[in-house]
Coordinates of C-alpha atoms in Angstrom, one line a residue:
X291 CA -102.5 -70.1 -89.9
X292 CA -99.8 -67.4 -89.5
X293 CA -96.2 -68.2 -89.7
X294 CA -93.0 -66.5 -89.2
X295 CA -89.6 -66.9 -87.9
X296 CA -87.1 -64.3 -86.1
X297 CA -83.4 -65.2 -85.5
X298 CA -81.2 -64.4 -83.0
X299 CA -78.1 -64.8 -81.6
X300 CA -76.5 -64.7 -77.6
X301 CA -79.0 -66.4 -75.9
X302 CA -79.2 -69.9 -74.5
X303 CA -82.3 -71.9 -75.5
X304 CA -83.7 -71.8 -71.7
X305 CA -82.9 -67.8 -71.8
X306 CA -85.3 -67.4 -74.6
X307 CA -87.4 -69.7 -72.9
X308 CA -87.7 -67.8 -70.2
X309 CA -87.9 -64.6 -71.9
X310 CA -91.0 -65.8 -74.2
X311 CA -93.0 -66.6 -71.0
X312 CA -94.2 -63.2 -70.6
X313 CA -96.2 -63.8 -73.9
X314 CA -98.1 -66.4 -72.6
X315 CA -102.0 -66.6 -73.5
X316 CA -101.3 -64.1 -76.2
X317 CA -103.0 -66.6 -79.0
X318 CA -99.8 -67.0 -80.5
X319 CA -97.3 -70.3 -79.7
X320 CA -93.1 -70.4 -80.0
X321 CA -90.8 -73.0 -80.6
X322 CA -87.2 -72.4 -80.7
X323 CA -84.1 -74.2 -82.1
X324 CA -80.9 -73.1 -80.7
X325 CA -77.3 -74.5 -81.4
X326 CA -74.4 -72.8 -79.1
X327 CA -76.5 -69.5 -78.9
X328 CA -77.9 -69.1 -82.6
X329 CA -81.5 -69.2 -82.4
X330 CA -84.6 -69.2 -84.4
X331 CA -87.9 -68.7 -83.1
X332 CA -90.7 -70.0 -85.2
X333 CA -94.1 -68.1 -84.2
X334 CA -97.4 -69.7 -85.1
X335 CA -100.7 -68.5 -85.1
X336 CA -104.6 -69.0 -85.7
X337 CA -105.1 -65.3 -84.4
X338 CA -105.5 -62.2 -86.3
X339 CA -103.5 -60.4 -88.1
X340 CA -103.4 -57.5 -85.8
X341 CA -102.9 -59.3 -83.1
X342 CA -100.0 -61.3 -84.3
X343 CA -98.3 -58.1 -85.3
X344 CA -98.7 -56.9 -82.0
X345 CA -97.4 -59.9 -80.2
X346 CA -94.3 -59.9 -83.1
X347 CA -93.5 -56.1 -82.5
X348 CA -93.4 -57.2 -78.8
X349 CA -90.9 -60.4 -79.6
X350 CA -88.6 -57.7 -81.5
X351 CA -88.5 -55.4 -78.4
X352 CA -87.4 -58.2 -75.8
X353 CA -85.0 -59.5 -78.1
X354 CA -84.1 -55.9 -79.8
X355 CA -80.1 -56.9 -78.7
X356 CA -80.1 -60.1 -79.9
X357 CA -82.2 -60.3 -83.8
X358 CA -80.3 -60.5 -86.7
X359 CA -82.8 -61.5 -89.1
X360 CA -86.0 -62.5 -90.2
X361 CA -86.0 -65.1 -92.8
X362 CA -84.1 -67.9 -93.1
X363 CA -79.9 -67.9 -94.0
X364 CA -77.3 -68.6 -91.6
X365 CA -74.9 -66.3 -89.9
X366 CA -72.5 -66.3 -92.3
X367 CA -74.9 -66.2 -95.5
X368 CA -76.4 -63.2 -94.1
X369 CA -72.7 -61.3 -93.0
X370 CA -71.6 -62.2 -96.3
X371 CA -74.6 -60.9 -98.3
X372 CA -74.1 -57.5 -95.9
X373 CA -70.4 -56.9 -97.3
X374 CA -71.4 -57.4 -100.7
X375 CA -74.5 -54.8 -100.4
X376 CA -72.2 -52.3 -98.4
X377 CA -69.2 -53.2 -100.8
X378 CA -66.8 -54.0 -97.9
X379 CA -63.8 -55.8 -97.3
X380 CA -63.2 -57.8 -94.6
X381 CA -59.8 -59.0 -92.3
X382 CA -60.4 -61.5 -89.2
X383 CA -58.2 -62.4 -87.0
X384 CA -58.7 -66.1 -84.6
X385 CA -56.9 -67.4 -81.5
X386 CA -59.7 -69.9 -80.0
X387 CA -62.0 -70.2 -83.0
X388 CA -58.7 -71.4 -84.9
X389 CA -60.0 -70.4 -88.5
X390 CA -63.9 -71.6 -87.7
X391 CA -64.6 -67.9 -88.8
X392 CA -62.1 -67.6 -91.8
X393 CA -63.8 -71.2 -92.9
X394 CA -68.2 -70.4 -92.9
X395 CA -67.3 -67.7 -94.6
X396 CA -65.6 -68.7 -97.2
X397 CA -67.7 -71.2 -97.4
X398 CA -70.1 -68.9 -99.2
X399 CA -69.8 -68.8 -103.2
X400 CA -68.5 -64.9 -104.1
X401 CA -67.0 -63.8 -100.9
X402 CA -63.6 -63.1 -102.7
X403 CA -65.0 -60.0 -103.6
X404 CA -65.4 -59.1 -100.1
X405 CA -62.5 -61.5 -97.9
X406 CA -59.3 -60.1 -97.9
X407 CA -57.6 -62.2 -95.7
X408 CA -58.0 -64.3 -92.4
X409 CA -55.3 -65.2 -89.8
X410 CA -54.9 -67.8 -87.1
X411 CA -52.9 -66.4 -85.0
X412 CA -53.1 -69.1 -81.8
X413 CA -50.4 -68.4 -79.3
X414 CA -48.6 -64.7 -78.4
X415 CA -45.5 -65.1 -80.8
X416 CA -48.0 -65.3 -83.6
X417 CA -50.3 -62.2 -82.4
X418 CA -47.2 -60.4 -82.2
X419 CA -45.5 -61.1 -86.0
X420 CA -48.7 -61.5 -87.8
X421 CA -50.8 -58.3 -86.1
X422 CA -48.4 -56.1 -84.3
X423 CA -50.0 -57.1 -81.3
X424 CA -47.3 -55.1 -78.7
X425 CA -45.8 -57.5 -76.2
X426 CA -45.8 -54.8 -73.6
X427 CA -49.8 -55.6 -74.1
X428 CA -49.6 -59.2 -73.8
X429 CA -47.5 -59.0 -70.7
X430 CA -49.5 -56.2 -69.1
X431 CA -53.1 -57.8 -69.6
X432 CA -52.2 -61.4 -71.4
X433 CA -53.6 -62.9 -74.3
X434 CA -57.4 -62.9 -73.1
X435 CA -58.0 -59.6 -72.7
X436 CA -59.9 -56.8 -74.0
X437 CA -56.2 -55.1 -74.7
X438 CA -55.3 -58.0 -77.0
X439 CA -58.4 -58.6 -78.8
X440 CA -58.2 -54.7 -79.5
X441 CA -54.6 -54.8 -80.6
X442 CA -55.2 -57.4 -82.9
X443 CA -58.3 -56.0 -85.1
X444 CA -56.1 -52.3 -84.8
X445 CA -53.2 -54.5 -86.8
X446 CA -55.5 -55.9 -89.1
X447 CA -57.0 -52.6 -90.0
X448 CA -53.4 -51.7 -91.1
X449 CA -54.0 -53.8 -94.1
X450 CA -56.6 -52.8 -97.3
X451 CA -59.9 -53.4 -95.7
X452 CA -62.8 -51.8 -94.3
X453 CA -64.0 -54.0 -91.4
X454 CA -61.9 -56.2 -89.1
X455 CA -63.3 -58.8 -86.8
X456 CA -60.9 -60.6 -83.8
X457 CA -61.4 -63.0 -81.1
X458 CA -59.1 -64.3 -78.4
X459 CA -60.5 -66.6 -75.2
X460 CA -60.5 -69.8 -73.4
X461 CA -62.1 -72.7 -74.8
X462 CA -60.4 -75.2 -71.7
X463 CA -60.7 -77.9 -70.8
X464 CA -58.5 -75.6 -68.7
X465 CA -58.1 -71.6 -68.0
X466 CA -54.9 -69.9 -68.2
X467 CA -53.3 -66.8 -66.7
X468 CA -56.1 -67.2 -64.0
X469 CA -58.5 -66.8 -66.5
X470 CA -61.5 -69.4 -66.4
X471 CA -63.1 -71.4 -69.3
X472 CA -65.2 -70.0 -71.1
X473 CA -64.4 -66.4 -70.9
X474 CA -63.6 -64.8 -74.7
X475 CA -63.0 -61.6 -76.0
X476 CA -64.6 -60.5 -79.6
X477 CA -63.2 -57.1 -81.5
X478 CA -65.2 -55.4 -84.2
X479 CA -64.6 -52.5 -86.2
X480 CA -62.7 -50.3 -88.7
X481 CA -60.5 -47.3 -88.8
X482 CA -60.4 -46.0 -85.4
X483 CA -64.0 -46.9 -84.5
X484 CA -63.5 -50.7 -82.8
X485 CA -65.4 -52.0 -80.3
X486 CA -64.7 -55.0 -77.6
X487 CA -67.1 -57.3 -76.1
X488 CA -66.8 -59.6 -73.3
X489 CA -68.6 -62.7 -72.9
X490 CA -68.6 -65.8 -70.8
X491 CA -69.5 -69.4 -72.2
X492 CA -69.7 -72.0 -71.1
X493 CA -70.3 -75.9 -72.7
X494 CA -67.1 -78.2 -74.1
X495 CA -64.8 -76.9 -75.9
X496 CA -66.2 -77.2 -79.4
X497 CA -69.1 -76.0 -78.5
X498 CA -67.1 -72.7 -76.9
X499 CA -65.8 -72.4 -80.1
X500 CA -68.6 -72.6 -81.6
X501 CA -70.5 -70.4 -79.9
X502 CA -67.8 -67.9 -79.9
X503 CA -67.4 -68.0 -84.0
X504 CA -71.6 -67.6 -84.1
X505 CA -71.1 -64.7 -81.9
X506 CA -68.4 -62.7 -83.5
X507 CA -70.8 -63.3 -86.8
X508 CA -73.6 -62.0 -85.3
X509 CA -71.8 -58.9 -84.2
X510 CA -70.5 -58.3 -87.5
X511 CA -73.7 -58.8 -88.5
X512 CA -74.5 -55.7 -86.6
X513 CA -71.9 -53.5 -87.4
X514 CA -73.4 -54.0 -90.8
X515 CA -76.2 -53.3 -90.2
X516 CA -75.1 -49.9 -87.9
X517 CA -76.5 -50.9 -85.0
X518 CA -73.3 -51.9 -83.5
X519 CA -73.2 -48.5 -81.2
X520 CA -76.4 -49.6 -79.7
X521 CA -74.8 -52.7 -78.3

């Protein structure tokens, strides 16, 4: 029997689901674990070689945005192990995810080499002293916003590091500034090459934060790797 895994990241377990349908009768079966959008699809086989190759190279098209990896390692194992290779540093900045981030990382023996520094910066007095974030910014656009969560990876950048990586959202049980729950903002990037994303969760709130730590991993995973400018 062939086995092999492929993980991803964004997805909800029923959205892969869904997606995998189309390989259906293909000779090849898929089970997936998921936990607040990180994924890892195990596909097993009694088939040929050839044909699970074929079926495989099809799984990496469909989920070409989402992969990250095929072998085993968690999200931060595998964004550490990509700043040592590319001898990076790295600066994060967390309203919501309140130093989830900052923590898995860290968490990983030899990251010193490659963490410079990480800041919890939770309400707008902080964004502003600890990352320049400009108040005309916050008042303009507020503290969700693809604005802020710019702002605050340009004011880590001003410190000695390669890569920084923000995020800034609503994890409830209520929105704010007629925002709703759920919605987040994620910066990556470096220099004067930095990249927003929005997304919308949804879930309780730990499981927001959650999936909004796994997310900002998994896209500077990608930045990495250089694919972030096919995102």
């Amino acid at each position: 029997m062939i086995k092999e895994i492929v993980k991803i990241c964004g997805l909800s377990k029923e959205e892969i689901l869904s997606k995998l349908k189309v390989f259906e009768g293909f000779g090849v079966d898929f089970s997936v674990e998921e936990n607040c959008l990180d994924a890892t699809i195990t596909m097993t086989s009694d088939a040929s070689r050839d044909v699970f190759e074929t079926v495989k190279s099809r799984v990496y098209n469909v989920f070409e945005e989402e992969v990250y990896s095929a072998s085993e390692g968690s999200l931060e194992e595998i964004a550490a192990r990509l700043l040592r290779m590319n001898n990076r540093t790295l600066a994060v900045g967390e309203s919501l995810t309140g130093g989830e981030i900052c923590s898995r990382l860290t968490s990983i023996a030899g990251i010193s080499a490659n963490f410079y520094e990480g800041i919890v910066c939770y309400n707008r007095a902080s964004k502003v002293e600890r990352l320049g974030v400009p108040k005309s910014v916050l008042a303009d656009y507020g503290a969700v916003s693809r604005e802020t969560a710019y702002a605050m990876v340009k004011g880590l950048c001003k410190r000695p590091v390669d890569i920084a990586l923000a995020t800034t959202g609503l994890a409830g049980p209520t929105g704010d500034e007629g925002k709703p729950v759920g919605l987040v903002y994620i910066a990556v990037g470096g220099g004067e090459f930095i990249t927003v994303f929005e997304r919308r969760f949804s879930g309780s709130r730990n499981e927001i934060r959650t999936a909004t730590s796994n997310v900002a991993l998994f896209y500077l995973i990608r930045y990495l790797k250089g694919d972030i400018l096919r995102l």
